[in-house]
């Protein structure tokens, strides 16, 4: 199983970026897909998630500015980031939880991370 992220980069305050994360391989039945962020030396923090029914959850710091979506047909999750602020600067990681219904086992997968830098 591989999660490949793209879309990070350098953007000015007030700008936008769109992150993508495509899952490939024998990933099973995908449940919740999400995004987390992490600065060096700190714990990974929740940003947003979307479950298999399309129900979304956001961290308070990004509500109204970020939008998470998914295309289940291609096992891809997106994060549209608008009105970016310098404090949004971090490495962003996608997360996918899948389940093997036969064994009842849940699997937790992570992308390699993509740098988002908001600076003038």
PDB file of C-alpha atoms in Angstrom, residues 1-118:
ATOM      1  CA  UNK A   1       0.000   0.000   0.000  1.00  0.00           C
ATOM      2  CA  UNK A   2       1.303   3.421  -0.926  1.00  0.00           C
ATOM      3  CA  UNK A   3      -0.018   6.907  -0.303  1.00  0.00           C
ATOM      4  CA  UNK A   4       1.400   9.542  -2.635  1.00  0.00           C
ATOM      5  CA  UNK A   5       0.893  13.170  -1.723  1.00  0.00           C
ATOM      6  CA  UNK A   6       1.249  16.197  -3.943  1.00  0.00           C
ATOM      7  CA  UNK A   7       0.360  19.861  -4.050  1.00  0.00           C
ATOM      8  CA  UNK A   8       2.467  21.407  -1.319  1.00  0.00           C
ATOM      9  CA  UNK A   9       4.683  24.409  -1.851  1.00  0.00           C
ATOM     10  CA  UNK A  10       5.336  28.044  -1.061  1.00  0.00           C
ATOM     11  CA  UNK A  11       2.458  30.483  -1.133  1.00  0.00           C
ATOM     12  CA  UNK A  12       1.908  34.039   0.039  1.00  0.00           C
ATOM     13  CA  UNK A  13      -0.466  34.810   2.899  1.00  0.00           C
ATOM     14  CA  UNK A  14      -4.031  34.840   1.632  1.00  0.00           C
ATOM     15  CA  UNK A  15      -3.215  32.417  -1.135  1.00  0.00           C
ATOM     16  CA  UNK A  16      -4.465  28.901  -1.833  1.00  0.00           C
ATOM     17  CA  UNK A  17      -3.099  25.426  -2.270  1.00  0.00           C
ATOM     18  CA  UNK A  18      -4.705  22.091  -3.028  1.00  0.00           C
ATOM     19  CA  UNK A  19      -3.201  18.954  -1.582  1.00  0.00           C
ATOM     20  CA  UNK A  20      -3.890  15.522  -3.057  1.00  0.00           C
ATOM     21  CA  UNK A  21      -3.231  12.057  -1.691  1.00  0.00           C
ATOM     22  CA  UNK A  22      -3.703   8.977  -3.851  1.00  0.00           C
ATOM     23  CA  UNK A  23      -3.803   5.533  -2.286  1.00  0.00           C
ATOM     24  CA  UNK A  24      -2.700   2.517  -4.293  1.00  0.00           C
ATOM     25  CA  UNK A  25      -2.096  -1.137  -3.690  1.00  0.00           C
ATOM     26  CA  UNK A  26      -4.135  -3.762  -1.891  1.00  0.00           C
ATOM     27  CA  UNK A  27      -5.666  -1.294   0.524  1.00  0.00           C
ATOM     28  CA  UNK A  28      -8.958  -3.046   1.194  1.00  0.00           C
ATOM     29  CA  UNK A  29     -12.097  -1.149   2.135  1.00  0.00           C
ATOM     30  CA  UNK A  30     -11.261   2.466   2.853  1.00  0.00           C
ATOM     31  CA  UNK A  31     -13.068   4.140   5.705  1.00  0.00           C
ATOM     32  CA  UNK A  32     -11.954   7.516   6.948  1.00  0.00           C
ATOM     33  CA  UNK A  33      -9.436   9.618   5.037  1.00  0.00           C
ATOM     34  CA  UNK A  34      -7.818  12.635   6.607  1.00  0.00           C
ATOM     35  CA  UNK A  35      -5.044  15.169   6.859  1.00  0.00           C
ATOM     36  CA  UNK A  36      -2.703  15.950   9.736  1.00  0.00           C
ATOM     37  CA  UNK A  37       0.085  18.461  10.172  1.00  0.00           C
ATOM     38  CA  UNK A  38       3.370  18.424  12.002  1.00  0.00           C
ATOM     39  CA  UNK A  39       6.200  20.825  12.690  1.00  0.00           C
ATOM     40  CA  UNK A  40       9.679  19.560  13.540  1.00  0.00           C
ATOM     41  CA  UNK A  41       9.891  18.468  17.163  1.00  0.00           C
ATOM     42  CA  UNK A  42       6.151  18.597  17.739  1.00  0.00           C
ATOM     43  CA  UNK A  43       3.308  16.098  17.772  1.00  0.00           C
ATOM     44  CA  UNK A  44       1.247  15.470  14.681  1.00  0.00           C
ATOM     45  CA  UNK A  45      -2.027  17.391  14.814  1.00  0.00           C
ATOM     46  CA  UNK A  46      -5.398  16.748  13.248  1.00  0.00           C
ATOM     47  CA  UNK A  47      -6.510  19.020  10.396  1.00  0.00           C
ATOM     48  CA  UNK A  48      -9.540  17.437   8.749  1.00  0.00           C
ATOM     49  CA  UNK A  49     -11.172  14.102   7.985  1.00  0.00           C
ATOM     50  CA  UNK A  50     -13.911  12.673   5.807  1.00  0.00           C
ATOM     51  CA  UNK A  51     -15.559   9.320   6.311  1.00  0.00           C
ATOM     52  CA  UNK A  52     -17.006   6.931   3.751  1.00  0.00           C
ATOM     53  CA  UNK A  53     -20.391   8.687   3.980  1.00  0.00           C
ATOM     54  CA  UNK A  54     -18.869  12.073   3.263  1.00  0.00           C
ATOM     55  CA  UNK A  55     -19.159  13.375   6.807  1.00  0.00           C
ATOM     56  CA  UNK A  56     -16.390  15.887   7.469  1.00  0.00           C
ATOM     57  CA  UNK A  57     -14.662  17.120  10.602  1.00  0.00           C
ATOM     58  CA  UNK A  58     -12.285  20.074  10.835  1.00  0.00           C
ATOM     59  CA  UNK A  59      -9.895  21.467  13.372  1.00  0.00           C
ATOM     60  CA  UNK A  60     -11.154  24.812  14.680  1.00  0.00           C
ATOM     61  CA  UNK A  61      -8.119  26.595  13.250  1.00  0.00           C
ATOM     62  CA  UNK A  62      -9.048  25.718   9.654  1.00  0.00           C
ATOM     63  CA  UNK A  63     -12.857  25.832   9.706  1.00  0.00           C
ATOM     64  CA  UNK A  64     -14.206  28.032   6.943  1.00  0.00           C
ATOM     65  CA  UNK A  65     -10.850  28.100   5.139  1.00  0.00           C
ATOM     66  CA  UNK A  66     -10.033  24.461   4.325  1.00  0.00           C
ATOM     67  CA  UNK A  67     -12.247  21.937   2.565  1.00  0.00           C
ATOM     68  CA  UNK A  68     -11.627  18.195   2.538  1.00  0.00           C
ATOM     69  CA  UNK A  69     -13.098  15.992  -0.176  1.00  0.00           C
ATOM     70  CA  UNK A  70     -12.564  12.555  -1.602  1.00  0.00           C
ATOM     71  CA  UNK A  71     -12.966  10.630  -4.824  1.00  0.00           C
ATOM     72  CA  UNK A  72     -13.576   7.070  -3.715  1.00  0.00           C
ATOM     73  CA  UNK A  73     -13.420   5.827  -7.304  1.00  0.00           C
ATOM     74  CA  UNK A  74      -9.707   6.609  -7.410  1.00  0.00           C
ATOM     75  CA  UNK A  75      -8.969   6.324  -3.672  1.00  0.00           C
ATOM     76  CA  UNK A  76      -7.898   9.950  -3.454  1.00  0.00           C
ATOM     77  CA  UNK A  77      -8.422  12.559  -0.776  1.00  0.00           C
ATOM     78  CA  UNK A  78      -8.001  16.294  -1.315  1.00  0.00           C
ATOM     79  CA  UNK A  79      -7.488  19.292   0.922  1.00  0.00           C
ATOM     80  CA  UNK A  80      -8.374  22.671  -0.559  1.00  0.00           C
ATOM     81  CA  UNK A  81      -6.599  25.292   1.518  1.00  0.00           C
ATOM     82  CA  UNK A  82      -7.783  28.881   1.099  1.00  0.00           C
ATOM     83  CA  UNK A  83      -6.920  32.122   2.849  1.00  0.00           C
ATOM     84  CA  UNK A  84      -3.671  30.619   4.018  1.00  0.00           C
ATOM     85  CA  UNK A  85      -1.877  32.140   6.989  1.00  0.00           C
ATOM     86  CA  UNK A  86       1.782  31.935   8.039  1.00  0.00           C
ATOM     87  CA  UNK A  87       0.701  29.779  10.997  1.00  0.00           C
ATOM     88  CA  UNK A  88      -0.539  27.152   8.534  1.00  0.00           C
ATOM     89  CA  UNK A  89       3.089  26.415   7.672  1.00  0.00           C
ATOM     90  CA  UNK A  90       3.867  22.761   8.428  1.00  0.00           C
ATOM     91  CA  UNK A  91       4.424  19.386   6.850  1.00  0.00           C
ATOM     92  CA  UNK A  92       1.029  17.933   5.956  1.00  0.00           C
ATOM     93  CA  UNK A  93       0.416  14.179   6.048  1.00  0.00           C
ATOM     94  CA  UNK A  94      -2.515  12.260   4.651  1.00  0.00           C
ATOM     95  CA  UNK A  95      -3.975   9.369   6.576  1.00  0.00           C
ATOM     96  CA  UNK A  96      -6.146   6.504   5.388  1.00  0.00           C
ATOM     97  CA  UNK A  97      -7.890   3.960   7.579  1.00  0.00           C
ATOM     98  CA  UNK A  98      -9.016   0.762   5.905  1.00  0.00           C
ATOM     99  CA  UNK A  99     -10.732  -2.336   7.226  1.00  0.00           C
ATOM    100  CA  UNK A 100     -10.566  -6.021   6.416  1.00  0.00           C
ATOM    101  CA  UNK A 101     -14.151  -7.036   7.099  1.00  0.00           C
ATOM    102  CA  UNK A 102     -13.226 -10.700   7.046  1.00  0.00           C
ATOM    103  CA  UNK A 103     -10.924 -10.420  10.049  1.00  0.00           C
ATOM    104  CA  UNK A 104     -12.276  -7.211  11.518  1.00  0.00           C
ATOM    105  CA  UNK A 105      -8.796  -5.693  11.369  1.00  0.00           C
ATOM    106  CA  UNK A 106      -8.252  -1.975  10.870  1.00  0.00           C
ATOM    107  CA  UNK A 107      -5.184  -0.667   9.079  1.00  0.00           C
ATOM    108  CA  UNK A 108      -3.710   2.816   9.407  1.00  0.00           C
ATOM    109  CA  UNK A 109      -1.665   4.224   6.524  1.00  0.00           C
ATOM    110  CA  UNK A 110       0.302   7.479   6.236  1.00  0.00           C
ATOM    111  CA  UNK A 111       1.657   9.485   3.347  1.00  0.00           C
ATOM    112  CA  UNK A 112       5.219  10.717   3.162  1.00  0.00           C
ATOM    113  CA  UNK A 113       4.303  14.312   3.956  1.00  0.00           C
ATOM    114  CA  UNK A 114       4.297  17.446   1.857  1.00  0.00           C
ATOM    115  CA  UNK A 115       5.667  20.818   2.942  1.00  0.00           C
ATOM    116  CA  UNK A 116       3.332  23.792   3.012  1.00  0.00           C
ATOM    117  CA  UNK A 117       5.011  27.148   3.580  1.00  0.00           C
ATOM    118  CA  UNK A 118       3.035  30.368   3.850  1.00  0.00           C
TER     119      UNK A 118
END
